[in-house]
mmCIF file of C-alpha atoms in Angstrom:
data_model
loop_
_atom_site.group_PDB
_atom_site.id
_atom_site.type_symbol
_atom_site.label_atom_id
_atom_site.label_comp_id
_atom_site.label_asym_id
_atom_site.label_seq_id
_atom_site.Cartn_x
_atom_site.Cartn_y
_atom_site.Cartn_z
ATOM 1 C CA UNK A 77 55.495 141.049 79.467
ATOM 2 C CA UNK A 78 59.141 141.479 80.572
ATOM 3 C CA UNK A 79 61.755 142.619 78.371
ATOM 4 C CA UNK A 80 64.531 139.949 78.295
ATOM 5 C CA UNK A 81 67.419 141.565 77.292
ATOM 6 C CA UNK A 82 67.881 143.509 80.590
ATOM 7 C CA UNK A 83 67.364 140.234 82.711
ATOM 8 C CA UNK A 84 69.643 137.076 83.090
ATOM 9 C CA UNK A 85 67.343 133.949 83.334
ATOM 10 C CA UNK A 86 69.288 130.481 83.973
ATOM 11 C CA UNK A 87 66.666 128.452 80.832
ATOM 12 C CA UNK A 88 64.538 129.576 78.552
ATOM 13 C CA UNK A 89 61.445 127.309 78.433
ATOM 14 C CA UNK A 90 60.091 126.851 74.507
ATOM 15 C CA UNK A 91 56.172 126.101 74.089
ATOM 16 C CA UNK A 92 55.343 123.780 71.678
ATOM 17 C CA UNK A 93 53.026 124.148 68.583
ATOM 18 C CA UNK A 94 51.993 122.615 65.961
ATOM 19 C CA UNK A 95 54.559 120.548 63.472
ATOM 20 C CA UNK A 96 53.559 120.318 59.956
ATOM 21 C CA UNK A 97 53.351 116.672 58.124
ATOM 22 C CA UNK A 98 57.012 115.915 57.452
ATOM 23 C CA UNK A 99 57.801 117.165 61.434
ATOM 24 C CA UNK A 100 59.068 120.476 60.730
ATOM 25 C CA UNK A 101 58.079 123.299 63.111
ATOM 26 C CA UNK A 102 54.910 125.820 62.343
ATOM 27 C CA UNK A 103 56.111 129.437 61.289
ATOM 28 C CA UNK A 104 54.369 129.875 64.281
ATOM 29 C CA UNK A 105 56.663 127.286 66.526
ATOM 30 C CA UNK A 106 59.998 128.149 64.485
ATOM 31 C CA UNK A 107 59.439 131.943 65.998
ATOM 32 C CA UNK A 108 59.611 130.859 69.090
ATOM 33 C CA UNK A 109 62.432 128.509 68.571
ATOM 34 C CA UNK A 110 64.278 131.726 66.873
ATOM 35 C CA UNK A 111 63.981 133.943 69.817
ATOM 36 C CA UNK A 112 65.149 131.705 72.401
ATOM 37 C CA UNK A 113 68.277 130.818 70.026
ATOM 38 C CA UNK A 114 68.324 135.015 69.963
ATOM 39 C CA UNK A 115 68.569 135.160 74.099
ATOM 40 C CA UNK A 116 71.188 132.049 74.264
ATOM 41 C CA UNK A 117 73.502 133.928 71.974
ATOM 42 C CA UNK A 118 73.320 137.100 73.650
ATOM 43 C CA UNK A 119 73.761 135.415 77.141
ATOM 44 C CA UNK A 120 70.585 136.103 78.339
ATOM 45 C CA UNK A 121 69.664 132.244 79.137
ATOM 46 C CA UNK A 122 72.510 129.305 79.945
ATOM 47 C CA UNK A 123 70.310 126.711 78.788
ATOM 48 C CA UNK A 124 67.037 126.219 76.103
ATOM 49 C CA UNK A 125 64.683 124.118 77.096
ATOM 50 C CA UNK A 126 61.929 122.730 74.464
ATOM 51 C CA UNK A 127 58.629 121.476 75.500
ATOM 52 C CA UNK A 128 56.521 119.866 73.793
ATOM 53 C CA UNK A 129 55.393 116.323 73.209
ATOM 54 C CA UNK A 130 52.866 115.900 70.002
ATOM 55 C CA UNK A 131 54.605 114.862 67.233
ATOM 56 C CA UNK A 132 53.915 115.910 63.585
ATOM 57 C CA UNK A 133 50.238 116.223 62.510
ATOM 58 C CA UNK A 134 49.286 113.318 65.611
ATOM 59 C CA UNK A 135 51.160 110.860 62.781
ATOM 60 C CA UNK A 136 53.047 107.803 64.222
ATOM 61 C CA UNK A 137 56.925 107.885 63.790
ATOM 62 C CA UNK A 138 57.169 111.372 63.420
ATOM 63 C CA UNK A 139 59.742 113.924 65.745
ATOM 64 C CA UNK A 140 58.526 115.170 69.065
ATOM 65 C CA UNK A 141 58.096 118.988 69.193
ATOM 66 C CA UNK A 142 60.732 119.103 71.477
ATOM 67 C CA UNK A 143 63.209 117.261 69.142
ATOM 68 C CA UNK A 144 61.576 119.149 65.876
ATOM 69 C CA UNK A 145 62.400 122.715 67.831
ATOM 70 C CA UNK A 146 65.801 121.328 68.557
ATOM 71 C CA UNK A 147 66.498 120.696 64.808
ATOM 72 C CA UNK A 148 65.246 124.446 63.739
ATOM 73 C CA UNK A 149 67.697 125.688 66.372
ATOM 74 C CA UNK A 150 70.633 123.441 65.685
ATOM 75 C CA UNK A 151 70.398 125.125 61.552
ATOM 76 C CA UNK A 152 71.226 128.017 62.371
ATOM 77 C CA UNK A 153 75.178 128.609 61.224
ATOM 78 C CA UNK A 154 75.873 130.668 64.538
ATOM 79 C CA UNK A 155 74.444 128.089 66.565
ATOM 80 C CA UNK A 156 77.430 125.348 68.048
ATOM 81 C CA UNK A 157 75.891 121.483 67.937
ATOM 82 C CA UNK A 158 77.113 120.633 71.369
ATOM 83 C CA UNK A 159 76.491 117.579 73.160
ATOM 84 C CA UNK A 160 76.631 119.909 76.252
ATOM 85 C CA UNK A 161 73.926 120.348 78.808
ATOM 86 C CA UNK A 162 72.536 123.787 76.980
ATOM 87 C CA UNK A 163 69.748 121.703 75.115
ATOM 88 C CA UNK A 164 66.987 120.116 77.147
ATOM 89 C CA UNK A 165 64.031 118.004 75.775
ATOM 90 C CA UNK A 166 61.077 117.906 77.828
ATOM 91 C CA UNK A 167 58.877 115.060 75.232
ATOM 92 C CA UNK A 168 56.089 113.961 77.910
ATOM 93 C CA UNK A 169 53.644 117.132 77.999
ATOM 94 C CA UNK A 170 50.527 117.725 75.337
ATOM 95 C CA UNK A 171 49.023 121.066 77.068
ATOM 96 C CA UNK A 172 50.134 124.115 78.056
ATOM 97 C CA UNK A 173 49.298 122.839 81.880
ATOM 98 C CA UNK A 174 51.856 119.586 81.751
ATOM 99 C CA UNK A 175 54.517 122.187 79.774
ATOM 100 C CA UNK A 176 54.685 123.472 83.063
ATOM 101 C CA UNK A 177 54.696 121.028 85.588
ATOM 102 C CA UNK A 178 57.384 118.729 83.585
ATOM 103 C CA UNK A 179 59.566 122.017 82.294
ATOM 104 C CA UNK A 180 59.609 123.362 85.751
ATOM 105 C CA UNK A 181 60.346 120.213 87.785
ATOM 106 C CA UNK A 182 63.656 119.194 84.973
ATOM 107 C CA UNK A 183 64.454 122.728 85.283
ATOM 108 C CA UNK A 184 64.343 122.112 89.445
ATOM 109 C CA UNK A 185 65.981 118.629 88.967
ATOM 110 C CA UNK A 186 68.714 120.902 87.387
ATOM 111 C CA UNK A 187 69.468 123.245 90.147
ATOM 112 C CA UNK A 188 68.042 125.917 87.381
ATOM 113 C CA UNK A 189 65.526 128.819 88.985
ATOM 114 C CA UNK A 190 65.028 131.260 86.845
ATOM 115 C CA UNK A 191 62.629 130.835 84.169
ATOM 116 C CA UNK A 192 61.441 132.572 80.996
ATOM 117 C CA UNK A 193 58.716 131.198 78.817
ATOM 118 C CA UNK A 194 59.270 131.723 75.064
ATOM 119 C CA UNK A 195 56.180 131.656 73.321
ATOM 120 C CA UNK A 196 53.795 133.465 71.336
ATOM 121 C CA UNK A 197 51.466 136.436 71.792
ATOM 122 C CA UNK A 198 47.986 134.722 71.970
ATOM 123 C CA UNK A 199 49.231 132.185 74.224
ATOM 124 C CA UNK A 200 51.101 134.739 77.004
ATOM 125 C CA UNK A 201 48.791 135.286 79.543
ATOM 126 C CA UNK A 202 47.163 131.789 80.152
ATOM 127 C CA UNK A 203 50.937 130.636 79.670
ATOM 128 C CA UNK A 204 52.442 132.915 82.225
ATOM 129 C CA UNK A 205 48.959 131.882 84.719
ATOM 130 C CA UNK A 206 49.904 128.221 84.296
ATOM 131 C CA UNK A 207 53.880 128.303 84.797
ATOM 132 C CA UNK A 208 52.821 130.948 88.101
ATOM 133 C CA UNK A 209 50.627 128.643 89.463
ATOM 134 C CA UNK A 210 52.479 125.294 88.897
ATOM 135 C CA UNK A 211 55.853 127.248 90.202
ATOM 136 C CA UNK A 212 53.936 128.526 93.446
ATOM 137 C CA UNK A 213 53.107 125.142 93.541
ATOM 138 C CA UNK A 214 56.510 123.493 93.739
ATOM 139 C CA UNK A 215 57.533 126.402 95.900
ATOM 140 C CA UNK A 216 55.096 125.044 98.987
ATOM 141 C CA UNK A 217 56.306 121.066 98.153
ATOM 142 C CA UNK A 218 60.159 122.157 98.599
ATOM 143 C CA UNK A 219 60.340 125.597 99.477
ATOM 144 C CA UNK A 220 63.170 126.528 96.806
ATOM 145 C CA UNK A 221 61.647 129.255 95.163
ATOM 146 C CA UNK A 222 61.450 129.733 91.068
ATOM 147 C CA UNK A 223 61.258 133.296 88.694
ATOM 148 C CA UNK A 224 58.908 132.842 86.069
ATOM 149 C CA UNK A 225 57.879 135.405 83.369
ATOM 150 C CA UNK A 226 57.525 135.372 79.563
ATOM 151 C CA UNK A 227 58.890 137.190 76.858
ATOM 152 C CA UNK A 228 57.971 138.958 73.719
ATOM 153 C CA UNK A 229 58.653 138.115 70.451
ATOM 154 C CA UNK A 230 60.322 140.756 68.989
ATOM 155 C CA UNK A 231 58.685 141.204 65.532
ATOM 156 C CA UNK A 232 55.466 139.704 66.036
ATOM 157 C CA UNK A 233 53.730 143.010 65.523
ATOM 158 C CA UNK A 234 54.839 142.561 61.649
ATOM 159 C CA UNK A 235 52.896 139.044 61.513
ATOM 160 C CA UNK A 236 49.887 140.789 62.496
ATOM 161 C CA UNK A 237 47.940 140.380 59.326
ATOM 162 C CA UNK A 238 49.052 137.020 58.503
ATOM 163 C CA UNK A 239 47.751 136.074 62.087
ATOM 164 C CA UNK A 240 44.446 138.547 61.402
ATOM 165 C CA UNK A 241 43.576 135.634 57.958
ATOM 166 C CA UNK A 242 45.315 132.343 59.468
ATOM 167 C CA UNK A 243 45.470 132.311 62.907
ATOM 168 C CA UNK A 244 42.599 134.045 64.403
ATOM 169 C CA UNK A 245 40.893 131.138 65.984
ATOM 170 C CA UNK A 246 44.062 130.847 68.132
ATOM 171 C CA UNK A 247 43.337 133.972 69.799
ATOM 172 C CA UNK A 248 39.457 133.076 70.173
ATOM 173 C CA UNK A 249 40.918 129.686 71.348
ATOM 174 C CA UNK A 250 42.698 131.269 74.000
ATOM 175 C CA UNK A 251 40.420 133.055 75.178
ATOM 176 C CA UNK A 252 37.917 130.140 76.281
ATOM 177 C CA UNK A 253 41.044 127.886 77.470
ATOM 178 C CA UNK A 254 41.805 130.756 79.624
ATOM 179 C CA UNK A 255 38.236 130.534 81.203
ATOM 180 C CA UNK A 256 38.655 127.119 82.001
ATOM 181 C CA UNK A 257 42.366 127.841 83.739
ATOM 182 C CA UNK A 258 40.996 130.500 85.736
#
């Protein structure tokens, strides 16, 4: 995985996850939503763009993913509520697979090429395989080329055995998804 802080990326592309019941973003989500926030202050990434379409336990009426990630970033103090083009919502995708394709062609529609993919370590590789493919993709279409990679979270090591008792089937998950994508 690429270390961020020595590149410059023009967005930073935030996977959804799961919301809990009243909307809010997973510990799991909010992670991810903290370390893009970390890269946009630093001025690694110009723009943050969330992804993610399911709202809040698959309940009616609830906040998108995208919008729920937005909210998380938007409380932190350091963070400026601008009505400036540094927040993009992608609200339409529901897998990993149409995260790509609809992140990547706004991202396009923007004039922006370089791409990092925020999210978390079970979920790299198949993430990276799907945002490579679907960018090689639009590459042949228009010939304007896109720079994907993804980053690390930075503390996720710590998490470890909270992920070992809560969130193991995500790994196992990931690996049969992976299968499928392959």
């Amino acid at each position: 995985m690429a270390n961020a802080e020595s590149l410059y990326d023009d967005v930073a592309v935030v996977l959804g996850h799961a919301l809990d019941r009243n909307g809010r973003p997973s510990r799991v989500l909010a992670e991810r939503v903290d370390r893009a926030v970390e890269l946009l202050k630093r001025g690694v990434v110009k723009h943050v763009l969330f992804s993610g379409g399911h709202d809040g336990d698959g309940l009616r009426g609830r906040p998108s993913e995208a919008e729920s990630m937005l909210r998380h970033a938007l409380s932190d103090p350091q963070v400026p509520a601008t009505e400036d083009p540094t927040w993009l919502l992608e609200e339409g995708s529901t897998s990993t697979r149409t995260n790509a394709l609809l992140s990547l062609e706004m991202a396009k529609e923007r004039g922006l090429h370089s791409v990092v993919v925020v999210t978390s370590g079970f979920h790299q590789f198949r993430s990276e395989r799907v945002f490579r493919r679907v960018a090689k993709d639009m590459v042949k279409g228009d010939g304007i080329p896109l720079h994907v990679h993804v980053v690390d979270l930075p503390d996720e090591q710590t998490h470890l055995p909270i992920l070992q008792e809560t969130d193991m089937h995500l790994g196992t998950r990931e690996v049969f998804v992976a299968q499928l994508n392959w």
